Amino acid sequence: MIIYIISFFISCILLQIASKMKKNNILYYIINGIAILIPCILAGLRNTTIGTDVEVYVRQLFDSAKISDNYFEYQHCSWWWIYRVKAVSDFEEAFTLVIFVVQKLTNNIQIVLFIIQLLIIFPIYCGLKKVDCIKNKKYLSMFVYYFSFFNIGLNTMRQYIAISIIFYGTSSLMYDKKYLGTIKFFISLAIAYYFHNSSVFCILIYLIYRILNFNDKKEIIIKVNNKVKIKLKTIVVVFSVFISIFLILNANIFIKVFSFLGIKDYTGWSSGQVTFMISKIIRTIPIVIIFIISGKYYIKQDKNSYMYIILFIMSVAFAQFAS
């Protein structure tokens, strides 16, 4: 545990030092590079028993690549997994290709783990560089990532690669120029899909963003009567709350959508009974308190504040599926 904490702090300190430098300075890129590589090296050197999925499928994919002469043969490899046969072809193509290429080049599973972590951290870092309010405070954002999500990513690797790529795409959508951001988002979505095909649901992010920014030049206000006027963005936030609650109470809808999209491997996520988990709510209390204190300032300062609020609401709601 201590080695993780030390590595996280060193990485954050280096990011802070780099933030004080001019971006055209070669030392700026070197220090940032070292800061990003430190946690990747840590993940690569870890014991393969750290992170359940390493021994569940990464090891098997690596061994399958070792005995295969080409990628086509590799795709037809299989093994017995708990109660059924699993094949390389059951996993997303981009993920299996990464393992195949790295195995053939290095024949070292520790380097595979290093590359996987790099595919997680680098898009997150690039995405954070785009966010206006934290451009010079990336070290704080990475600090939150390290102590909140890093260890989870040592297990659910395919998911976290997809999540980090979507994060980069979403940052591009919100902070790049309109058409460039849209192109980057859909390219990111396509790449993420081939690491974890449940990424297709992230199209909701694009739809929500476009609804919130229906008119870029002028904020839309709905007039209820002579005294009451409501921002369209406020209506969308309230609507997202009701939609989230509806989907939680009707989890079977997800099963049908998953099946319709051909994503059958993950229908188990939405099977069973959804019950209220107070622990998932308690964890969000500090964020809610901070928002209550600085909400008005935050909404005025960040043009994408409503988007973040909606994503926060949805994350809190969908966390109930853990039950």
Coordinates of N, CA and C in Angstrom, one line a residue, residues 17-188:
I17 N 5.0 20.6 -10.6 CA 6.2 21.3 -11.0 C 6.1 21.6 -12.5
A18 N 5.6 20.7 -13.3 CA 5.5 20.9 -14.7 C 4.5 22.0 -15.0
S19 N 3.5 22.2 -14.2 CA 2.5 23.2 -14.5 C 3.0 24.6 -14.3
K20 N 4.2 24.7 -13.7 CA 4.8 26.1 -13.5 C 5.7 26.4 -14.6
M21 N 5.9 25.5 -15.5 CA 6.9 25.7 -16.6 C 6.2 26.1 -17.9
K22 N 6.9 26.7 -18.8 CA 6.4 27.0 -20.1 C 6.2 25.8 -20.9
K23 N 5.1 25.7 -21.7 CA 4.7 24.5 -22.4 C 5.7 24.2 -23.6
N24 N 6.4 25.2 -24.0 CA 7.3 24.9 -25.1 C 8.7 24.5 -24.6
N25 N 8.8 24.3 -23.3 CA 10.1 23.9 -22.7 C 10.1 22.3 -22.8
I26 N 11.2 21.8 -23.3 CA 11.3 20.3 -23.4 C 11.3 19.7 -22.0
L27 N 11.7 20.4 -21.0 CA 11.7 19.8 -19.6 C 10.2 19.6 -19.2
Y28 N 9.3 20.5 -19.7 CA 7.9 20.4 -19.3 C 7.4 19.0 -19.8
Y29 N 7.7 18.6 -21.0 CA 7.2 17.3 -21.5 C 7.9 16.2 -20.8
I30 N 9.1 16.3 -20.5 CA 9.9 15.2 -19.8 C 9.3 14.9 -18.4
I31 N 9.1 16.0 -17.7 CA 8.5 15.8 -16.3 C 7.1 15.3 -16.3
N32 N 6.3 15.8 -17.2 CA 4.9 15.3 -17.4 C 5.0 13.8 -17.8
G33 N 5.9 13.5 -18.7 CA 6.0 12.1 -19.1 C 6.4 11.2 -18.0
I34 N 7.3 11.6 -17.2 CA 7.8 10.8 -16.0 C 6.6 10.6 -15.0
A35 N 5.9 11.7 -14.8 CA 4.7 11.7 -13.9 C 3.7 10.7 -14.3
I36 N 3.4 10.5 -15.6 CA 2.5 9.6 -16.1 C 3.0 8.2 -16.1
L37 N 4.3 8.0 -16.3 CA 4.9 6.7 -16.4 C 5.0 6.0 -15.0
I38 N 5.2 6.8 -14.0 CA 5.4 6.2 -12.7 C 4.3 5.3 -12.3
P39 N 3.0 5.7 -12.3 CA 1.9 4.8 -12.0 C 1.8 3.6 -12.9
C40 N 2.1 3.9 -14.2 CA 2.1 2.8 -15.2 C 3.1 1.7 -14.9
I41 N 4.3 2.2 -14.5 CA 5.4 1.2 -14.1 C 4.9 0.4 -12.9
L42 N 4.3 1.2 -11.9 CA 3.8 0.5 -10.7 C 2.8 -0.6 -11.1
A43 N 1.9 -0.3 -12.0 CA 0.9 -1.3 -12.4 C 1.5 -2.4 -13.1
G44 N 2.6 -2.1 -13.9 CA 3.2 -3.2 -14.7 C 4.0 -4.1 -13.8
L45 N 4.6 -3.6 -12.7 CA 5.5 -4.4 -11.9 C 4.7 -5.2 -10.8
R46 N 3.4 -5.0 -10.7 CA 2.6 -5.6 -9.6 C 2.5 -7.1 -9.8
N47 N 2.3 -7.8 -8.8 CA 2.0 -9.2 -8.8 C 0.8 -9.5 -9.6
T48 N 0.8 -10.5 -10.5 CA -0.4 -10.8 -11.3 C -1.7 -11.2 -10.5
T49 N -1.5 -11.4 -9.2 CA -2.7 -11.8 -8.4 C -3.4 -10.5 -7.9
I50 N -2.8 -9.3 -8.2 CA -3.4 -8.0 -7.8 C -4.3 -7.6 -9.0
G51 N -5.6 -7.7 -8.8 CA -6.5 -7.4 -9.9 C -7.0 -8.8 -10.4
T52 N -8.2 -9.1 -10.0 CA -8.8 -10.5 -10.3 C -8.8 -10.8 -11.8
D53 N -9.1 -9.8 -12.6 CA -9.2 -10.1 -14.0 C -7.8 -10.5 -14.7
V54 N -6.7 -10.2 -14.0 CA -5.4 -10.5 -14.6 C -5.3 -12.0 -14.8
E55 N -5.7 -12.7 -13.7 CA -5.6 -14.2 -13.8 C -6.8 -14.8 -14.4
V56 N -7.9 -14.0 -14.5 CA -9.2 -14.6 -15.0 C -9.1 -14.6 -16.6
Y57 N -8.6 -13.5 -17.2 CA -8.6 -13.5 -18.6 C -7.3 -12.9 -19.3
V58 N -6.7 -12.0 -18.6 CA -5.4 -11.4 -19.2 C -4.4 -12.5 -19.4
R59 N -4.2 -13.3 -18.3 CA -3.2 -14.3 -18.4 C -3.5 -15.3 -19.5
Q60 N -4.8 -15.7 -19.6 CA -5.2 -16.7 -20.6 C -5.0 -16.1 -22.0
L61 N -5.4 -14.8 -22.2 CA -5.2 -14.2 -23.5 C -3.7 -14.1 -23.8
F62 N -2.9 -13.8 -22.9 CA -1.4 -13.8 -23.1 C -0.9 -15.1 -23.5
D63 N -1.3 -16.2 -22.7 CA -0.8 -17.5 -23.0 C -1.3 -18.0 -24.4
S64 N -2.5 -17.6 -24.7 CA -3.1 -18.0 -26.1 C -2.3 -17.3 -27.2
A65 N -1.9 -16.1 -27.0 CA -1.0 -15.4 -27.9 C 0.3 -16.1 -28.1
K66 N 0.8 -16.6 -27.0 CA 2.2 -17.2 -27.0 C 2.2 -18.5 -27.9
I67 N 1.1 -19.2 -27.9 CA 1.0 -20.5 -28.6 C 0.5 -20.3 -30.0
S68 N 0.1 -19.1 -30.4 CA -0.4 -18.8 -31.7 C 0.6 -18.3 -32.7
D69 N 0.6 -18.7 -33.9 CA 1.5 -18.2 -34.9 C 1.0 -17.0 -35.6
N70 N -0.3 -16.7 -35.5 CA -0.8 -15.5 -36.1 C -2.1 -15.1 -35.4
Y71 N -2.6 -13.9 -35.7 CA -3.7 -13.3 -35.0 C -5.0 -14.1 -35.3
F72 N -5.1 -14.6 -36.5 CA -6.3 -15.4 -36.9 C -6.4 -16.7 -36.0
E73 N -5.2 -17.4 -35.9 CA -5.2 -18.6 -35.0 C -5.4 -18.2 -33.6
Y74 N -4.9 -17.1 -33.2 CA -5.1 -16.6 -31.8 C -6.6 -16.4 -31.5
Q75 N -7.3 -15.9 -32.4 CA -8.8 -15.6 -32.2 C -9.6 -16.9 -32.0
H76 N -9.0 -18.1 -32.4 CA -9.7 -19.3 -32.2 C -9.3 -20.1 -31.0
C77 N -8.4 -19.5 -30.2 CA -8.0 -20.2 -29.0 C -9.1 -20.1 -27.9
S78 N -9.1 -21.1 -27.0 CA -10.1 -21.1 -26.0 C -9.6 -21.8 -24.7
W79 N -10.3 -21.6 -23.6 CA -9.9 -22.3 -22.4 C -11.2 -22.4 -21.5
W80 N -11.1 -23.3 -20.5 CA -12.2 -23.5 -19.6 C -12.1 -22.5 -18.5
W81 N -13.3 -21.8 -18.3 CA -13.3 -20.7 -17.4 C -14.5 -20.9 -16.4
I82 N -14.2 -21.3 -15.2 CA -15.1 -21.6 -14.1 C -16.1 -22.6 -14.5
Y83 N -17.1 -22.3 -15.3 CA -18.2 -23.3 -15.6 C -18.5 -23.4 -17.1
R84 N -17.6 -22.7 -17.9 CA -17.9 -22.8 -19.4 C -16.6 -22.5 -20.1
V85 N -16.6 -22.7 -21.4 CA -15.5 -22.5 -22.3 C -15.5 -21.0 -22.7
K86 N -14.3 -20.3 -22.6 CA -14.2 -19.0 -23.1 C -13.2 -18.9 -24.2
A87 N -13.4 -18.1 -25.2 CA -12.6 -18.0 -26.3 C -12.0 -16.6 -26.5
V88 N -10.9 -16.5 -27.1 CA -10.3 -15.1 -27.3 C -11.3 -14.2 -28.1
S89 N -12.0 -14.8 -29.0 CA -13.0 -14.1 -29.8 C -14.2 -13.5 -28.9
D90 N -14.3 -14.0 -27.7 CA -15.4 -13.5 -26.8 C -15.0 -12.1 -26.3
F91 N -13.8 -11.7 -26.4 CA -13.4 -10.4 -25.9 C -13.2 -9.4 -27.0
E92 N -13.3 -8.1 -26.7 CA -13.2 -7.1 -27.7 C -11.9 -7.1 -28.5
E93 N -12.0 -6.8 -29.8 CA -10.9 -6.9 -30.7 C -9.7 -6.1 -30.3
A94 N -9.9 -4.8 -29.9 CA -8.8 -3.9 -29.7 C -8.0 -4.4 -28.5
F95 N -8.7 -4.9 -27.4 CA -8.0 -5.4 -26.2 C -7.2 -6.6 -26.5
T96 N -7.8 -7.6 -27.3 CA -7.0 -8.8 -27.6 C -5.9 -8.5 -28.5
L97 N -6.0 -7.5 -29.4 CA -5.0 -7.2 -30.4 C -3.8 -6.6 -29.6
V98 N -4.1 -5.7 -28.6 CA -3.0 -5.1 -27.8 C -2.2 -6.2 -27.1
I99 N -2.9 -7.2 -26.5 CA -2.2 -8.2 -25.8 C -1.4 -9.1 -26.8
F100 N -2.0 -9.4 -27.9 CA -1.3 -10.2 -28.9 C 0.0 -9.5 -29.4
V101 N -0.1 -8.3 -29.7 CA 1.1 -7.5 -30.3 C 2.2 -7.4 -29.2
V102 N 1.8 -7.0 -28.0 CA 2.8 -6.9 -26.9 C 3.4 -8.2 -26.6
Q103 N 2.7 -9.3 -26.6 CA 3.2 -10.6 -26.3 C 4.3 -11.0 -27.3
K104 N 3.9 -10.7 -28.6 CA 4.9 -11.1 -29.7 C 6.1 -10.3 -29.6
L105 N 6.0 -9.0 -29.2 CA 7.1 -8.1 -29.2 C 8.0 -8.3 -28.0
T106 N 7.4 -8.7 -26.8 CA 8.1 -8.7 -25.6 C 8.1 -10.0 -24.8
N107 N 7.0 -10.8 -25.0 CA 6.8 -12.0 -24.3 C 6.9 -11.8 -22.8
N108 N 6.4 -10.7 -22.3 CA 6.4 -10.3 -20.9 C 5.1 -9.8 -20.5
I109 N 4.4 -10.5 -19.6 CA 3.1 -10.1 -19.1 C 3.1 -8.9 -18.3
Q110 N 4.3 -8.6 -17.7 CA 4.4 -7.3 -16.9 C 4.3 -6.1 -17.8
I111 N 4.9 -6.2 -19.0 CA 4.8 -5.1 -20.0 C 3.4 -5.0 -20.5
V112 N 2.7 -6.1 -20.6 CA 1.3 -6.0 -21.0 C 0.5 -5.2 -20.0
L113 N 0.7 -5.5 -18.7 CA 0.0 -4.7 -17.6 C 0.4 -3.3 -17.7
F114 N 1.7 -3.0 -18.0 CA 2.2 -1.6 -18.1 C 1.4 -0.9 -19.2
I115 N 1.3 -1.5 -20.4 CA 0.7 -0.9 -21.5 C -0.8 -0.7 -21.3
I116 N -1.5 -1.6 -20.6 CA -2.9 -1.5 -20.3 C -3.1 -0.3 -19.4
Q117 N -2.2 -0.1 -18.4 CA -2.3 1.1 -17.5 C -2.1 2.4 -18.2
L118 N -1.1 2.3 -19.2 CA -0.8 3.5 -20.0 C -2.1 3.9 -20.8
L119 N -2.8 2.9 -21.3 CA -4.0 3.1 -22.1 C -5.1 3.7 -21.3
I120 N -5.0 3.5 -20.0 CA -6.0 4.1 -19.1 C -5.6 5.5 -18.7
I121 N -4.4 5.7 -18.2 CA -4.0 7.0 -17.7 C -3.8 8.1 -18.7
F122 N -3.2 7.7 -19.9 CA -2.8 8.7 -20.9 C -4.1 9.5 -21.4
P123 N -5.2 8.8 -21.8 CA -6.4 9.5 -22.2 C -7.0 10.4 -21.1
I124 N -6.9 9.9 -19.9 CA -7.4 10.8 -18.8 C -6.6 12.0 -18.7
Y125 N -5.3 11.9 -18.7 CA -4.4 13.1 -18.6 C -4.6 14.0 -19.8
C126 N -4.8 13.5 -21.0 CA -5.0 14.4 -22.2 C -6.4 15.0 -22.1
G127 N -7.4 14.3 -21.5 CA -8.7 14.9 -21.3 C -8.7 16.0 -20.3
L128 N -7.9 15.9 -19.2 CA -7.8 16.9 -18.2 C -7.2 18.1 -18.7
K129 N -6.3 18.0 -19.7 CA -5.6 19.2 -20.2 C -6.6 20.1 -21.0
K130 N -7.7 19.6 -21.4 CA -8.7 20.3 -22.1 C -9.7 21.1 -21.2
V131 N -9.8 20.6 -20.0 CA -10.8 21.2 -19.1 C -10.4 22.6 -18.6
D132 N -11.1 23.6 -18.9 CA -10.7 25.0 -18.7 C -10.3 25.3 -17.2
C133 N -11.2 24.8 -16.3 CA -11.1 25.2 -14.9 C -9.9 24.5 -14.2
I134 N -9.3 23.5 -14.8 CA -8.2 22.8 -14.1 C -7.0 22.6 -15.0
K135 N -6.8 23.5 -16.0 CA -5.7 23.3 -16.9 C -4.4 23.4 -16.1
N136 N -4.3 24.3 -15.1 CA -3.1 24.4 -14.4 C -3.1 23.7 -13.0
K137 N -4.1 22.9 -12.9 CA -4.3 22.1 -11.6 C -4.5 20.6 -11.9
K138 N -3.8 20.1 -12.9 CA -4.0 18.7 -13.3 C -3.6 17.8 -12.2
Y139 N -2.6 18.3 -11.4 CA -2.1 17.4 -10.3 C -3.3 17.1 -9.3
L140 N -4.2 18.1 -9.1 CA -5.3 17.9 -8.1 C -6.3 16.8 -8.7
S141 N -6.5 17.0 -10.0 CA -7.4 16.0 -10.7 C -6.9 14.6 -10.7
M142 N -5.6 14.5 -11.0 CA -4.9 13.2 -11.0 C -4.9 12.6 -9.6
F143 N -4.7 13.5 -8.6 CA -4.7 13.1 -7.2 C -6.1 12.4 -6.9
V144 N -7.2 13.0 -7.3 CA -8.5 12.4 -7.1 C -8.6 11.1 -7.9
Y145 N -8.1 11.0 -9.1 CA -8.1 9.8 -9.9 C -7.3 8.7 -9.2
Y146 N -6.1 9.0 -8.8 CA -5.3 8.0 -8.2 C -5.9 7.4 -6.9
F147 N -6.4 8.2 -6.1 CA -7.0 7.7 -4.8 C -8.4 7.3 -4.8
S148 N -9.1 7.5 -6.0 CA -10.5 7.0 -6.1 C -10.6 5.9 -7.1
F149 N -9.9 5.9 -8.2 CA -10.2 4.9 -9.3 C -9.0 4.1 -9.7
F150 N -7.8 4.5 -9.4 CA -6.6 3.7 -9.9 C -6.7 2.2 -9.5
N151 N -6.9 1.9 -8.3 CA -6.9 0.5 -7.9 C -8.0 -0.3 -8.5
I152 N -9.2 0.3 -8.8 CA -10.3 -0.4 -9.4 C -9.8 -0.7 -10.9
G153 N -9.1 0.2 -11.5 CA -8.6 0.0 -12.8 C -7.6 -1.2 -13.0
L154 N -7.0 -1.6 -11.9 CA -6.1 -2.7 -11.9 C -6.9 -4.0 -12.1
N155 N -8.2 -4.0 -11.9 CA -9.0 -5.1 -12.1 C -9.9 -5.1 -13.4
T156 N -10.8 -4.1 -13.4 CA -11.7 -4.0 -14.6 C -11.0 -3.2 -15.7
M157 N -10.0 -3.8 -16.3 CA -9.1 -3.1 -17.2 C -9.7 -2.7 -18.5
R158 N -10.5 -3.6 -19.1 CA -11.1 -3.3 -20.4 C -12.1 -2.2 -20.2
Q159 N -12.9 -2.2 -19.1 CA -13.8 -1.2 -18.8 C -13.1 0.2 -18.6
Y160 N -12.0 0.2 -17.9 CA -11.4 1.4 -17.6 C -10.6 2.0 -18.8
I161 N -10.2 1.2 -19.7 CA -9.6 1.7 -20.9 C -10.7 2.5 -21.7
A162 N -11.8 1.8 -21.8 CA -13.0 2.4 -22.5 C -13.4 3.7 -21.8
I163 N -13.5 3.7 -20.5 CA -14.0 4.8 -19.8 C -13.0 6.0 -20.0
S164 N -11.7 5.7 -19.9 CA -10.7 6.8 -20.1 C -10.8 7.4 -21.5
I165 N -11.0 6.6 -22.5 CA -11.1 7.1 -23.9 C -12.3 7.9 -24.0
I166 N -13.4 7.4 -23.5 CA -14.7 8.2 -23.5 C -14.5 9.5 -22.8
F167 N -13.8 9.5 -21.7 CA -13.5 10.8 -20.9 C -12.8 11.8 -21.8
Y168 N -11.8 11.3 -22.6 CA -11.1 12.2 -23.5 C -12.0 12.7 -24.5
G169 N -12.8 11.8 -25.1 CA -13.8 12.2 -26.1 C -14.8 13.3 -25.6
T170 N -15.3 13.1 -24.4 CA -16.2 14.0 -23.8 C -15.6 15.3 -23.5
S171 N -14.3 15.3 -23.0 CA -13.6 16.6 -22.8 C -13.4 17.3 -24.1
S172 N -13.2 16.6 -25.2 CA -13.0 17.2 -26.5 C -14.4 17.8 -27.0
L173 N -15.4 17.1 -26.7 CA -16.8 17.5 -27.1 C -17.1 18.8 -26.4
M174 N -16.8 19.0 -25.1 CA -17.1 20.1 -24.3 C -16.2 21.3 -24.5
Y175 N -14.9 21.1 -24.8 CA -14.0 22.2 -24.7 C -13.2 22.5 -26.1
D176 N -13.3 21.6 -27.0 CA -12.8 21.9 -28.4 C -13.8 22.6 -29.2
K177 N -13.4 23.1 -30.3 CA -14.4 23.8 -31.2 C -15.5 22.8 -31.6
K178 N -16.6 23.3 -31.9 CA -17.9 22.5 -32.0 C -17.7 21.2 -32.9
Y179 N -17.3 21.4 -34.2 CA -17.2 20.3 -35.1 C -16.0 19.4 -34.8
L180 N -14.9 20.0 -34.4 CA -13.7 19.2 -34.1 C -14.0 18.3 -32.8
G181 N -14.7 18.9 -31.8 CA -15.0 18.2 -30.6 C -16.0 17.0 -30.9
T182 N -16.9 17.2 -31.8 CA -17.9 16.2 -32.2 C -17.1 15.0 -32.9
I183 N -16.2 15.4 -33.8 CA -15.5 14.3 -34.5 C -14.6 13.5 -33.5
K184 N -13.9 14.2 -32.6 CA -13.1 13.5 -31.6 C -13.9 12.6 -30.7
F185 N -15.1 13.1 -30.4 CA -16.0 12.3 -29.5 C -16.4 11.0 -30.2
F186 N -16.8 11.1 -31.4 CA -17.3 9.8 -32.1 C -16.1 8.9 -32.4
I187 N -14.9 9.5 -32.7 CA -13.8 8.6 -32.9 C -13.4 7.9 -31.6
S188 N -13.5 8.7 -30.5 CA -13.2 8.1 -29.2 C -14.2 7.0 -28.9

